[in-house]
């Protein structure tokens, strides 16, 4: 288990240092998780931990996509002026 976690930690560190993209780190982590499950069994704690790490990395990717989503000028205006008539949402 220590070897698998060390490999995944090294991949995460290289991402934080700007040497790899988040996608590359996720791919490496998936490979390591599959390897851990083959070696230790699908029900092992090592397998679960490795897949938990993959899930956290994928969640980070999802959060970054949401944060960089392009907003319209109306969205920006409503963010700055939430009480403006154009920004009000009425239930019909």
mmCIF file with all atom_site columns, C-alpha atoms in Angstrom:
data_model
loop_
_atom_site.group_PDB
_atom_site.id
_atom_site.type_symbol
_atom_site.label_atom_id
_atom_site.label_alt_id
_atom_site.label_comp_id
_atom_site.label_asym_id
_atom_site.label_entity_id
_atom_site.label_seq_id
_atom_site.pdbx_PDB_ins_code
_atom_site.Cartn_x
_atom_site.Cartn_y
_atom_site.Cartn_z
_atom_site.occupancy
_atom_site.B_iso_or_equiv
_atom_site.pdbx_formal_charge
_atom_site.auth_seq_id
_atom_site.auth_comp_id
_atom_site.auth_asym_id
_atom_site.auth_atom_id
_atom_site.pdbx_PDB_model_num
ATOM 1  C CA . UNK A 1 1  ? 0.000   0.000  0.000   1.00 0.00 ? 1  UNK A CA 1
ATOM 2  C CA . UNK A 1 2  ? 2.796   2.398  0.850   1.00 0.00 ? 2  UNK A CA 1
ATOM 3  C CA . UNK A 1 3  ? 4.220   2.124  -2.658  1.00 0.00 ? 3  UNK A CA 1
ATOM 4  C CA . UNK A 1 4  ? 0.889   2.950  -4.285  1.00 0.00 ? 4  UNK A CA 1
ATOM 5  C CA . UNK A 1 5  ? 0.292   5.918  -2.011  1.00 0.00 ? 5  UNK A CA 1
ATOM 6  C CA . UNK A 1 6  ? 3.860   7.125  -2.580  1.00 0.00 ? 6  UNK A CA 1
ATOM 7  C CA . UNK A 1 7  ? 3.362   7.038  -6.347  1.00 0.00 ? 7  UNK A CA 1
ATOM 8  C CA . UNK A 1 8  ? 0.063   8.906  -6.079  1.00 0.00 ? 8  UNK A CA 1
ATOM 9  C CA . UNK A 1 9  ? 1.579   11.449 -3.675  1.00 0.00 ? 9  UNK A CA 1
ATOM 10 C CA . UNK A 1 10 ? 4.477   12.011 -6.080  1.00 0.00 ? 10 UNK A CA 1
ATOM 11 C CA . UNK A 1 11 ? 1.987   12.637 -8.900  1.00 0.00 ? 11 UNK A CA 1
ATOM 12 C CA . UNK A 1 12 ? 0.042   15.136 -6.787  1.00 0.00 ? 12 UNK A CA 1
ATOM 13 C CA . UNK A 1 13 ? 3.264   16.899 -5.788  1.00 0.00 ? 13 UNK A CA 1
ATOM 14 C CA . UNK A 1 14 ? 4.344   17.210 -9.419  1.00 0.00 ? 14 UNK A CA 1
ATOM 15 C CA . UNK A 1 15 ? 0.951   18.782 -10.197 1.00 0.00 ? 15 UNK A CA 1
ATOM 16 C CA . UNK A 1 16 ? 1.325   21.272 -7.355  1.00 0.00 ? 16 UNK A CA 1
ATOM 17 C CA . UNK A 1 17 ? 4.790   22.181 -8.616  1.00 0.00 ? 17 UNK A CA 1
ATOM 18 C CA . UNK A 1 18 ? 3.396   22.786 -12.106 1.00 0.00 ? 18 UNK A CA 1
ATOM 19 C CA . UNK A 1 19 ? 5.199   19.866 -13.736 1.00 0.00 ? 19 UNK A CA 1
ATOM 20 C CA . UNK A 1 20 ? 2.021   17.961 -14.665 1.00 0.00 ? 20 UNK A CA 1
ATOM 21 C CA . UNK A 1 21 ? -1.571  18.809 -15.453 1.00 0.00 ? 21 UNK A CA 1
ATOM 22 C CA . UNK A 1 22 ? -4.456  17.701 -13.279 1.00 0.00 ? 22 UNK A CA 1
ATOM 23 C CA . UNK A 1 23 ? -5.578  15.333 -16.045 1.00 0.00 ? 23 UNK A CA 1
ATOM 24 C CA . UNK A 1 24 ? -2.183  13.609 -16.070 1.00 0.00 ? 24 UNK A CA 1
ATOM 25 C CA . UNK A 1 25 ? -2.267  13.205 -12.301 1.00 0.00 ? 25 UNK A CA 1
ATOM 26 C CA . UNK A 1 26 ? -5.778  11.733 -12.460 1.00 0.00 ? 26 UNK A CA 1
ATOM 27 C CA . UNK A 1 27 ? -4.716  9.255  -15.144 1.00 0.00 ? 27 UNK A CA 1
ATOM 28 C CA . UNK A 1 28 ? -1.672  8.163  -13.129 1.00 0.00 ? 28 UNK A CA 1
ATOM 29 C CA . UNK A 1 29 ? -3.804  7.806  -10.015 1.00 0.00 ? 29 UNK A CA 1
ATOM 30 C CA . UNK A 1 30 ? -6.334  5.634  -11.856 1.00 0.00 ? 30 UNK A CA 1
ATOM 31 C CA . UNK A 1 31 ? -3.545  3.337  -13.055 1.00 0.00 ? 31 UNK A CA 1
ATOM 32 C CA . UNK A 1 32 ? -2.169  3.079  -9.529  1.00 0.00 ? 32 UNK A CA 1
ATOM 33 C CA . UNK A 1 33 ? -5.626  2.444  -8.067  1.00 0.00 ? 33 UNK A CA 1
ATOM 34 C CA . UNK A 1 34 ? -6.221  -0.400 -10.512 1.00 0.00 ? 34 UNK A CA 1
ATOM 35 C CA . UNK A 1 35 ? -2.819  -1.821 -9.662  1.00 0.00 ? 35 UNK A CA 1
ATOM 36 C CA . UNK A 1 36 ? -3.526  -1.612 -5.928  1.00 0.00 ? 36 UNK A CA 1
ATOM 37 C CA . UNK A 1 37 ? -6.837  -3.419 -6.387  1.00 0.00 ? 37 UNK A CA 1
ATOM 38 C CA . UNK A 1 38 ? -5.226  -6.184 -8.439  1.00 0.00 ? 38 UNK A CA 1
ATOM 39 C CA . UNK A 1 39 ? -2.485  -6.705 -5.871  1.00 0.00 ? 39 UNK A CA 1
ATOM 40 C CA . UNK A 1 40 ? -4.514  -6.365 -2.677  1.00 0.00 ? 40 UNK A CA 1
ATOM 41 C CA . UNK A 1 41 ? -8.008  -7.316 -3.801  1.00 0.00 ? 41 UNK A CA 1
ATOM 42 C CA . UNK A 1 42 ? -11.057 -5.230 -4.568  1.00 0.00 ? 42 UNK A CA 1
ATOM 43 C CA . UNK A 1 43 ? -12.268 -5.235 -0.960  1.00 0.00 ? 43 UNK A CA 1
ATOM 44 C CA . UNK A 1 44 ? -8.930  -4.212 0.567   1.00 0.00 ? 44 UNK A CA 1
ATOM 45 C CA . UNK A 1 45 ? -8.374  -0.923 2.398   1.00 0.00 ? 45 UNK A CA 1
ATOM 46 C CA . UNK A 1 46 ? -5.522  -0.133 -0.010  1.00 0.00 ? 46 UNK A CA 1
ATOM 47 C CA . UNK A 1 47 ? -7.891  -0.341 -2.962  1.00 0.00 ? 47 UNK A CA 1
ATOM 48 C CA . UNK A 1 48 ? -10.468 1.855  -1.228  1.00 0.00 ? 48 UNK A CA 1
ATOM 49 C CA . UNK A 1 49 ? -7.904  4.510  -0.304  1.00 0.00 ? 49 UNK A CA 1
ATOM 50 C CA . UNK A 1 50 ? -6.491  4.619  -3.831  1.00 0.00 ? 50 UNK A CA 1
ATOM 51 C CA . UNK A 1 51 ? -9.957  5.091  -5.350  1.00 0.00 ? 51 UNK A CA 1
ATOM 52 C CA . UNK A 1 52 ? -10.824 7.723  -2.733  1.00 0.00 ? 52 UNK A CA 1
ATOM 53 C CA . UNK A 1 53 ? -7.817  9.709  -3.906  1.00 0.00 ? 53 UNK A CA 1
ATOM 54 C CA . UNK A 1 54 ? -8.942  9.384  -7.530  1.00 0.00 ? 54 UNK A CA 1
ATOM 55 C CA . UNK A 1 55 ? -12.416 10.572 -6.544  1.00 0.00 ? 55 UNK A CA 1
ATOM 56 C CA . UNK A 1 56 ? -11.006 13.614 -4.735  1.00 0.00 ? 56 UNK A CA 1
ATOM 57 C CA . UNK A 1 57 ? -8.868  14.537 -7.744  1.00 0.00 ? 57 UNK A CA 1
ATOM 58 C CA . UNK A 1 58 ? -11.867 14.235 -10.061 1.00 0.00 ? 58 UNK A CA 1
ATOM 59 C CA . UNK A 1 59 ? -13.914 16.412 -7.705  1.00 0.00 ? 59 UNK A CA 1
ATOM 60 C CA . UNK A 1 60 ? -11.168 19.037 -7.810  1.00 0.00 ? 60 UNK A CA 1
ATOM 61 C CA . UNK A 1 61 ? -11.292 18.976 -11.620 1.00 0.00 ? 61 UNK A CA 1
ATOM 62 C CA . UNK A 1 62 ? -15.066 19.451 -11.511 1.00 0.00 ? 62 UNK A CA 1
ATOM 63 C CA . UNK A 1 63 ? -14.818 22.369 -9.077  1.00 0.00 ? 63 UNK A CA 1
ATOM 64 C CA . UNK A 1 64 ? -12.248 24.080 -11.270 1.00 0.00 ? 64 UNK A CA 1
ATOM 65 C CA . UNK A 1 65 ? -14.472 23.746 -14.327 1.00 0.00 ? 65 UNK A CA 1
ATOM 66 C CA . UNK A 1 66 ? -17.359 25.361 -12.467 1.00 0.00 ? 66 UNK A CA 1
ATOM 67 C CA . UNK A 1 67 ? -15.154 28.193 -11.237 1.00 0.00 ? 67 UNK A CA 1
ATOM 68 C CA . UNK A 1 68 ? -13.912 29.023 -14.726 1.00 0.00 ? 68 UNK A CA 1
ATOM 69 C CA . UNK A 1 69 ? -17.308 28.841 -16.402 1.00 0.00 ? 69 UNK A CA 1
ATOM 70 C CA . UNK A 1 70 ? -17.871 31.855 -18.660 1.00 0.00 ? 70 UNK A CA 1
ATOM 71 C CA . UNK A 1 71 ? -20.574 34.155 -17.375 1.00 0.00 ? 71 UNK A CA 1
ATOM 72 C CA . UNK A 1 72 ? -22.667 36.507 -19.466 1.00 0.00 ? 72 UNK A CA 1
ATOM 73 C CA . UNK A 1 73 ? -22.578 40.247 -18.978 1.00 0.00 ? 73 UNK A CA 1
ATOM 74 C CA . UNK A 1 74 ? -26.050 40.013 -17.408 1.00 0.00 ? 74 UNK A CA 1
ATOM 75 C CA . UNK A 1 75 ? -24.761 37.457 -14.890 1.00 0.00 ? 75 UNK A CA 1
ATOM 76 C CA . UNK A 1 76 ? -21.917 39.784 -13.999 1.00 0.00 ? 76 UNK A CA 1
ATOM 77 C CA . UNK A 1 77 ? -24.263 42.769 -13.695 1.00 0.00 ? 77 UNK A CA 1
ATOM 78 C CA . UNK A 1 78 ? -26.664 40.807 -11.483 1.00 0.00 ? 78 UNK A CA 1
ATOM 79 C CA . UNK A 1 79 ? -23.789 39.685 -9.309  1.00 0.00 ? 79 UNK A CA 1
ATOM 80 C CA . UNK A 1 80 ? -22.876 43.329 -8.728  1.00 0.00 ? 80 UNK A CA 1
ATOM 81 C CA . UNK A 1 81 ? -26.502 44.555 -8.488  1.00 0.00 ? 81 UNK A CA 1
ATOM 82 C CA . UNK A 1 82 ? -28.682 41.714 -7.149  1.00 0.00 ? 82 UNK A CA 1
ATOM 83 C CA . UNK A 1 83 ? -31.638 44.027 -6.424  1.00 0.00 ? 83 UNK A CA 1
ATOM 84 C CA . UNK A 1 84 ? -31.867 45.424 -9.956  1.00 0.00 ? 84 UNK A CA 1
ATOM 85 C CA . UNK A 1 85 ? -35.171 44.833 -11.744 1.00 0.00 ? 85 UNK A CA 1
ATOM 86 C CA . UNK A 1 86 ? -33.436 42.916 -14.535 1.00 0.00 ? 86 UNK A CA 1
ATOM 87 C CA . UNK A 1 87 ? -32.036 40.463 -12.017 1.00 0.00 ? 87 UNK A CA 1
ATOM 88 C CA . UNK A 1 88 ? -35.145 39.607 -10.084 1.00 0.00 ? 88 UNK A CA 1
ATOM 89 C CA . UNK A 1 89 ? -36.541 36.127 -10.466 1.00 0.00 ? 89 UNK A CA 1
ATOM 90 C CA . UNK A 1 90 ? -40.273 35.739 -10.124 1.00 0.00 ? 90 UNK A CA 1
ATOM 91 C CA . UNK A 1 91 ? -42.163 32.536 -9.405  1.00 0.00 ? 91 UNK A CA 1
ATOM 92 C CA . UNK A 1 92 ? -45.113 32.226 -11.730 1.00 0.00 ? 92 UNK A CA 1
#
